[in-house]
Coordinates of C-alpha atoms in Angstrom, one line a residue:
M23 CA 24.5 12.2 16.5
S24 CA 23.5 12.3 12.9
L25 CA 23.5 9.2 10.7
P26 CA 26.0 8.8 7.8
F27 CA 24.7 10.0 4.4
S28 CA 22.4 12.5 6.1
T29 CA 23.9 15.8 5.0
P30 CA 22.0 17.5 2.2
P31 CA 24.0 19.5 -0.4
S32 CA 24.9 23.0 0.5
T33 CA 22.8 24.1 -2.5
A34 CA 19.6 22.8 -0.8
T35 CA 17.0 25.5 -0.2
A36 CA 14.2 23.5 1.3
S37 CA 13.5 23.6 5.0
L38 CA 14.1 20.1 6.2
T39 CA 13.0 18.5 9.5
P40 CA 14.8 15.3 10.5
F41 CA 12.3 12.5 11.0
K42 CA 12.1 9.2 12.9
A43 CA 9.3 6.7 12.6
T44 CA 7.8 6.5 16.1
I45 CA 4.4 4.8 16.6
P46 CA 2.8 5.3 20.0
K47 CA 2.4 2.1 22.1
G48 CA -1.3 2.6 22.3
R49 CA -1.6 2.3 18.5
L50 CA 0.3 -1.0 18.6
V51 CA -1.9 -2.3 21.4
E52 CA -5.0 -1.4 19.5
L53 CA -3.7 -3.1 16.3
E54 CA -3.1 -6.3 18.3
A55 CA -6.6 -6.2 19.7
L56 CA -8.2 -5.7 16.3
I57 CA -6.2 -8.6 14.8
K58 CA -7.4 -10.9 17.6
L59 CA -11.0 -9.7 17.4
A60 CA -11.3 -9.8 13.6
K61 CA -13.8 -12.3 12.3
L62 CA -12.9 -14.3 9.2
A63 CA -15.3 -15.5 6.6
P64 CA -16.8 -19.0 6.9
T65 CA -15.3 -21.7 4.8
T66 CA -16.4 -21.6 1.1
Y67 CA -15.4 -23.3 -2.0
E68 CA -13.7 -20.1 -3.2
N69 CA -11.6 -19.5 -0.2
S70 CA -10.5 -23.1 -0.1
Q71 CA -8.8 -23.2 -3.5
T72 CA -5.1 -23.7 -2.8
D73 CA -4.1 -22.2 -6.2
R74 CA -5.7 -18.9 -5.1
R75 CA -7.7 -18.7 -8.3
Y76 CA -10.4 -16.8 -6.4
G77 CA -8.1 -14.9 -4.1
V78 CA -6.4 -15.5 -0.8
T79 CA -7.3 -18.6 1.2
T80 CA -8.6 -18.9 4.7
D81 CA -5.6 -21.1 5.6
W82 CA -3.2 -18.4 4.5
L83 CA -5.0 -15.7 6.5
I84 CA -5.0 -17.8 9.6
T85 CA -1.3 -18.6 9.3
M86 CA -0.5 -14.9 8.7
R87 CA -2.6 -13.8 11.6
D88 CA -0.7 -16.2 13.9
Q89 CA 2.6 -14.8 12.7
W90 CA 1.4 -11.2 13.0
L91 CA 0.5 -11.8 16.6
R92 CA 3.4 -14.1 17.7
S93 CA 6.6 -13.5 15.7
Y94 CA 6.3 -10.2 13.8
H95 CA 7.5 -7.2 15.8
W96 CA 7.0 -3.6 14.5
K97 CA 9.8 -2.4 16.7
S98 CA 12.3 -4.3 14.5
S99 CA 10.8 -2.6 11.4
E100 CA 10.9 0.8 13.1
D101 CA 14.6 0.3 14.0
R102 CA 15.4 -0.7 10.4
I103 CA 13.5 2.3 9.0
N104 CA 15.2 4.7 11.4
S105 CA 18.7 3.4 10.5
F106 CA 18.3 5.4 7.3
P107 CA 18.3 9.2 7.1
Q108 CA 14.8 10.6 6.8
Y109 CA 13.3 14.1 6.6
T110 CA 10.0 15.9 6.1
T111 CA 9.5 19.1 4.2
E112 CA 6.5 21.3 3.3
I113 CA 5.5 21.6 -0.3
E114 CA 2.2 23.2 -1.5
G115 CA 0.8 22.8 2.0
L116 CA 1.6 19.1 2.1
T117 CA 4.1 17.4 4.5
I118 CA 6.3 15.2 2.3
H119 CA 8.4 12.5 3.9
F120 CA 11.5 11.0 2.3
V121 CA 14.3 8.6 2.9
G122 CA 17.6 9.3 1.4
L123 CA 21.3 8.8 1.1
F124 CA 23.2 12.1 0.4
S125 CA 26.7 12.0 -1.1
E126 CA 29.4 14.5 -0.2
R127 CA 30.7 14.4 -3.7
E128 CA 30.1 17.5 -5.8
D129 CA 29.6 15.4 -8.9
A130 CA 27.1 13.0 -7.4
V131 CA 24.1 12.2 -9.6
P132 CA 20.7 12.9 -8.0
I133 CA 18.2 10.0 -8.4
V134 CA 14.6 10.0 -7.2
L135 CA 13.1 6.5 -6.7
L136 CA 9.3 6.4 -7.0
H137 CA 7.1 3.7 -5.5
G138 CA 3.5 2.8 -6.3
W139 CA 0.6 1.0 -4.7
P140 CA 0.5 -1.2 -2.6
G141 CA 4.1 -0.3 -2.1
S142 CA 6.0 2.4 -0.1
F143 CA 9.5 3.6 0.5
L144 CA 10.1 0.2 2.1
E145 CA 10.5 -1.3 -1.4
F146 CA 13.7 0.6 -2.0
L147 CA 15.4 0.1 1.4
P148 CA 17.3 -3.1 0.2
I149 CA 18.8 -1.0 -2.6
L150 CA 19.8 1.8 -0.2
Q151 CA 21.3 -0.8 2.1
R152 CA 23.5 -2.1 -0.7
F153 CA 24.6 1.4 -1.6
R154 CA 25.6 2.3 1.9
E155 CA 27.5 -1.0 2.3
E156 CA 29.4 -0.4 -0.9
Y157 CA 30.2 3.3 -0.4
T158 CA 31.0 6.0 2.2
P159 CA 29.4 9.4 2.2
E160 CA 32.7 10.7 0.6
T161 CA 32.6 8.2 -2.2
L162 CA 28.9 7.6 -3.0
P163 CA 28.4 8.5 -6.7
Y164 CA 24.7 9.3 -6.2
H165 CA 22.2 11.2 -4.1
L166 CA 19.4 8.7 -3.6
I167 CA 16.0 10.1 -2.7
I168 CA 12.9 8.1 -1.9
P169 CA 9.8 10.2 -1.3
S170 CA 6.7 8.9 0.3
L171 CA 4.1 9.9 -2.3
P172 CA 1.3 12.2 -1.0
G173 CA -1.2 10.1 0.9
F174 CA 1.3 7.3 1.5
T175 CA 2.8 6.4 5.0
F176 CA 4.4 9.4 6.6
S177 CA 3.4 12.0 4.0
S178 CA 0.2 14.0 4.3
G179 CA -2.4 14.6 1.6
P180 CA -3.7 14.5 -0.9
P181 CA -5.6 17.8 -0.5
L182 CA -9.2 17.6 0.7
D183 CA -10.5 20.6 -1.2
R184 CA -9.6 19.8 -4.8
D185 CA -8.8 16.9 -7.2
F186 CA -5.2 15.7 -7.2
G187 CA -3.6 13.3 -9.7
I188 CA -0.4 12.0 -11.2
G189 CA 0.6 15.4 -12.7
D190 CA 0.2 17.0 -9.2
I191 CA 2.4 14.3 -7.6
A192 CA 5.0 14.9 -10.3
R193 CA 5.0 18.6 -9.7
V194 CA 5.5 18.0 -5.9
V195 CA 8.3 15.6 -6.5
D196 CA 10.0 18.0 -8.9
Q197 CA 9.8 20.7 -6.3
L198 CA 11.2 18.4 -3.7
M199 CA 14.2 17.6 -5.9
K200 CA 14.8 21.2 -6.8
G201 CA 14.5 22.2 -3.1
L202 CA 17.2 19.6 -2.3
G203 CA 19.6 21.4 -4.6
F204 CA 19.1 19.4 -7.8
E205 CA 17.5 22.0 -10.0
S206 CA 20.3 21.5 -12.6
G207 CA 19.3 17.9 -13.1
Y208 CA 18.2 14.6 -11.7
V209 CA 17.2 11.1 -12.9
A210 CA 13.8 9.6 -12.1
Q211 CA 13.3 5.8 -11.6
G212 CA 9.9 4.3 -11.0
G213 CA 7.7 1.2 -11.0
D214 CA 3.9 0.9 -10.9
I215 CA 2.4 4.4 -10.2
G216 CA 5.9 5.6 -9.9
S217 CA 6.5 4.8 -13.5
R218 CA 3.7 7.1 -14.5
I219 CA 5.0 9.8 -12.3
A220 CA 8.4 9.4 -13.8
R221 CA 6.9 9.8 -17.3
H222 CA 5.3 13.1 -16.2
L223 CA 8.6 14.3 -14.8
G224 CA 10.4 13.4 -18.0
V225 CA 7.9 15.1 -20.2
D226 CA 6.8 18.2 -18.2
H227 CA 9.7 19.1 -16.0
E228 CA 13.0 20.4 -17.3
S229 CA 15.1 19.4 -14.3
C230 CA 14.3 15.7 -14.8
K231 CA 17.0 14.8 -17.4
A232 CA 16.4 11.0 -17.8
V233 CA 13.8 8.4 -16.9
H234 CA 14.2 4.7 -16.0
V235 CA 11.2 2.5 -15.3
N236 CA 10.4 -1.2 -14.9
V237 CA 6.8 -1.1 -16.2
V238 CA 4.8 0.7 -18.9
F239 CA 1.1 0.5 -19.0
M240 CA -0.1 0.7 -22.6
R241 CA -2.0 -1.1 -25.3
K242 CA -0.5 -2.5 -28.5
P243 CA 0.8 0.4 -30.6
D244 CA -1.4 1.3 -33.6
G245 CA -0.3 -0.5 -36.8
M246 CA 1.9 -3.0 -35.0
T247 CA 1.4 -6.7 -35.5
D248 CA 2.5 -9.7 -33.4
D249 CA 4.3 -11.4 -36.3
H250 CA 7.8 -10.4 -35.1
L251 CA 7.3 -11.4 -31.5
N252 CA 9.1 -14.4 -30.0
A253 CA 7.6 -17.0 -27.6
F254 CA 8.9 -15.2 -24.5
E255 CA 7.3 -11.9 -25.6
R256 CA 4.0 -13.6 -26.5
K257 CA 3.9 -15.1 -23.0
G258 CA 4.4 -11.7 -21.5
I259 CA 1.4 -10.3 -23.5
D260 CA -0.7 -13.3 -22.4
R261 CA 0.2 -12.5 -18.8
M262 CA -0.9 -8.9 -19.3
M263 CA -4.2 -10.0 -20.9
N264 CA -4.9 -12.5 -18.1
F265 CA -4.2 -9.8 -15.5
V266 CA -6.7 -7.5 -17.3
A267 CA -9.3 -10.3 -17.4
T268 CA -9.0 -11.8 -14.0
G269 CA -6.7 -9.7 -11.8
S270 CA -7.7 -6.1 -12.1
G271 CA -10.9 -6.0 -10.2
Y272 CA -9.2 -4.2 -7.3
A273 CA -8.3 -1.4 -9.7
T274 CA -11.8 -1.0 -10.9
E275 CA -13.0 -0.7 -7.3
Q276 CA -10.3 1.6 -6.2
G277 CA -10.9 3.8 -9.3
T278 CA -14.7 3.9 -9.2
R279 CA -15.6 3.6 -5.5
P280 CA -12.5 4.6 -3.5
S281 CA -14.6 6.0 -0.7
T282 CA -16.4 2.7 -0.2
I283 CA -13.3 0.4 -0.3
G284 CA -11.4 3.0 1.8
H285 CA -14.0 2.7 4.6
V286 CA -14.1 -1.1 4.3
L287 CA -10.3 -1.6 4.6
A288 CA -9.9 1.0 7.3
S289 CA -12.2 -1.1 9.5
S290 CA -10.1 -4.2 10.0
P291 CA -6.4 -4.9 9.8
M292 CA -7.2 -8.5 8.6
A293 CA -9.3 -7.1 5.8
L294 CA -6.3 -4.9 4.8
L295 CA -4.0 -8.0 5.0
A296 CA -6.3 -9.9 2.6
W297 CA -6.6 -7.0 0.1
I298 CA -3.0 -6.1 0.0
G299 CA -1.5 -9.5 0.8
E300 CA -3.1 -10.9 -2.3
K301 CA -0.9 -8.6 -4.4
F302 CA 2.3 -9.5 -2.6
L303 CA 1.4 -13.2 -3.4
E304 CA 0.3 -12.8 -7.0
W305 CA 2.6 -10.1 -8.5
V306 CA 5.9 -11.7 -7.6
H307 CA 8.2 -14.4 -9.2
D308 CA 9.2 -16.1 -5.9
P309 CA 7.3 -15.8 -2.7
L310 CA 8.1 -12.9 -0.5
A311 CA 9.0 -13.6 3.2
P312 CA 5.9 -13.3 5.4
E313 CA 7.7 -10.7 7.4
D314 CA 8.0 -8.5 4.4
I315 CA 4.3 -8.7 3.7
L316 CA 3.4 -8.1 7.4
E317 CA 5.8 -5.1 7.5
S318 CA 4.2 -3.4 4.6
V319 CA 0.6 -4.1 5.8
T320 CA 1.5 -2.9 9.3
L321 CA 3.0 0.3 8.0
Y322 CA -0.1 0.9 5.9
W323 CA -2.4 0.3 8.9
L324 CA -0.4 2.4 11.4
T325 CA -0.3 5.4 9.0
E326 CA -3.8 5.0 7.7
T327 CA -2.4 4.9 4.2
F328 CA -4.9 2.9 2.2
P329 CA -7.9 5.3 2.1
R330 CA -5.5 8.2 1.4
A331 CA -3.4 6.5 -1.2
I332 CA -5.7 5.2 -3.9
Y333 CA -6.8 8.5 -5.5
A334 CA -4.5 8.0 -8.6
Y335 CA -6.7 5.1 -9.7
R336 CA -9.6 7.5 -10.4
Q337 CA -7.7 8.8 -13.5
N338 CA -8.3 5.5 -15.2
Y339 CA -12.1 5.7 -14.9
P340 CA -13.7 6.1 -17.3
P341 CA -10.8 4.8 -19.3
P342 CA -9.1 7.5 -21.5
P343 CA -9.5 7.0 -25.3
V344 CA -5.7 6.6 -25.5
P345 CA -3.6 5.3 -22.6
A346 CA -1.0 8.0 -21.6
S347 CA 1.9 5.9 -22.7
N348 CA 0.4 5.5 -26.2
D349 CA -0.3 9.2 -26.5
P350 CA 2.4 11.2 -28.4
R351 CA 1.9 14.0 -25.9
W352 CA 3.6 11.7 -23.3
Y353 CA 6.5 10.4 -25.4
I354 CA 9.7 10.9 -23.4
H355 CA 12.1 12.9 -25.5
K356 CA 14.9 12.3 -23.1
P357 CA 17.2 9.3 -22.4
F358 CA 14.7 6.5 -21.5
G359 CA 15.7 3.2 -19.8
F360 CA 13.7 0.1 -19.1
S361 CA 14.3 -3.0 -17.0
S362 CA 12.0 -5.9 -17.9
F363 CA 11.0 -8.6 -15.3
P364 CA 9.0 -11.6 -16.4
M365 CA 6.4 -11.6 -13.6
E366 CA 5.6 -8.0 -14.0
L367 CA 1.8 -7.4 -14.5
A368 CA 2.5 -6.2 -18.1
P369 CA 5.9 -7.6 -19.3
L370 CA 5.7 -6.0 -22.7
P371 CA 7.9 -6.4 -25.7
R372 CA 10.8 -4.0 -26.4
S373 CA 9.2 -3.1 -29.7
W374 CA 6.1 -1.8 -27.8
V375 CA 8.0 0.0 -25.1
K376 CA 10.3 1.9 -27.5
T377 CA 7.3 3.6 -29.1
T378 CA 6.8 5.5 -25.8
G379 CA 10.2 7.2 -25.4
D380 CA 13.8 7.6 -26.6
L381 CA 14.8 4.1 -25.4
V382 CA 18.5 3.9 -25.0
F383 CA 18.8 1.2 -22.3
W384 CA 17.0 -2.1 -22.1
E385 CA 17.7 -5.0 -19.8
Q386 CA 15.7 -8.3 -19.8
H387 CA 15.8 -10.3 -16.6
K388 CA 15.0 -14.0 -16.0
K389 CA 13.5 -13.5 -12.6
G390 CA 11.5 -10.8 -10.8
G391 CA 8.0 -9.4 -10.8
H392 CA 6.1 -6.2 -10.0
F393 CA 8.0 -5.4 -6.8
A394 CA 11.4 -5.5 -8.6
A395 CA 13.2 -3.3 -6.1
L396 CA 12.1 -5.6 -3.3
E397 CA 12.4 -8.9 -5.2
Q398 CA 15.6 -8.3 -7.2
P399 CA 17.4 -5.4 -5.6
D400 CA 20.9 -6.3 -6.9
E401 CA 19.6 -6.5 -10.5
L402 CA 17.6 -3.3 -10.4
K403 CA 20.5 -1.5 -8.7
A404 CA 22.9 -2.7 -11.3
D405 CA 20.6 -1.6 -14.1
L406 CA 20.2 1.9 -12.6
V407 CA 23.9 2.3 -12.2
K408 CA 24.5 1.2 -15.9
F409 CA 21.8 3.5 -17.1
V410 CA 23.0 6.5 -15.2
D411 CA 26.7 5.8 -16.2
Q412 CA 25.5 5.6 -19.8
V413 CA 23.4 8.7 -20.1
W414 CA 24.6 11.2 -17.4
P415 CA 27.9 12.3 -19.0
G416 CA 26.0 13.3 -22.2
I417 CA 23.4 15.2 -20.2
T418 CA 25.9 17.1 -18.1
G419 CA 28.6 17.6 -20.7
A420 CA 31.1 15.8 -18.5
E421 CA 34.0 13.9 -20.0

């Protein structure tokens, strides 16, 4: 019996294979054994600092290890994942996995939701949950599609025989959306790497009609001063500068030595927990539940995601002369929306962001961080609905 919201539009041309997350028991037994056998570092001054100024503490790792072994159960995560419709399809020789809610309305607006690193499709499940509680397949105003980016979780790739970057991901996502029957138009939403993919979609792909993001990675626009900024905006810039100075070492490693760090973190689930767990601790407004962190790390481990998923960072090294968002070539000449969350890595002023696209929607929130879809699903959902309601009639010519 098929799940509700699982029927693609009749206009879909892609060959779709229904998918269920099913991890063999042997893999789970191996994971448990590796967690138990993993050796932690000896106590040091650095790993004893409770403010985490030098990274995650030994006490936190010990506590999380105990929870991983005693109270976290992957089967519960698997059941939750499998309660949503999922498919795989073949694009350019890659197997692309996606989770989605399909509407039965002919006028439903297609929206593609794009995650980043160290995220996954899991980030958007709370938003999907809210949509399926609010609507039926007959009344849902949107088609909501969450691809697993190439290299992440249940998607294959990237290719082994050639380079592959943000532009390639955008091309694959565009083909996915058109194959699902949305060639006449769709909206892209993204955070983190997903925001960069969304920009490529908006600039390079005709079928993407509007772009909404919750982060822009850029430098101060040329010729702009800080004189007009208020205290809140200055605080956001300070947060960005502090991140660049003390929080971006992981990105340098992933961008310059992805092979090395890939091998390191593929060797131990506790190493992966330390590397990724730090981001789920530092990049949020309020602490995430330990179960949410363990679920994401477990999914990464069981699907061998980490070594396959960090290739996009290589595009930043050596740093380009002009960041893409500052480059006129990548200005979004389509309806552009932005949701600002104060604990984002780069909570930038509106005056900066509007130099990167035709900004028609802006919402400033009081809470939330880098994982906005996971931290503040109600707020991001409401913003997306308002943005689409504002821009879509003009795009489609509807009354």
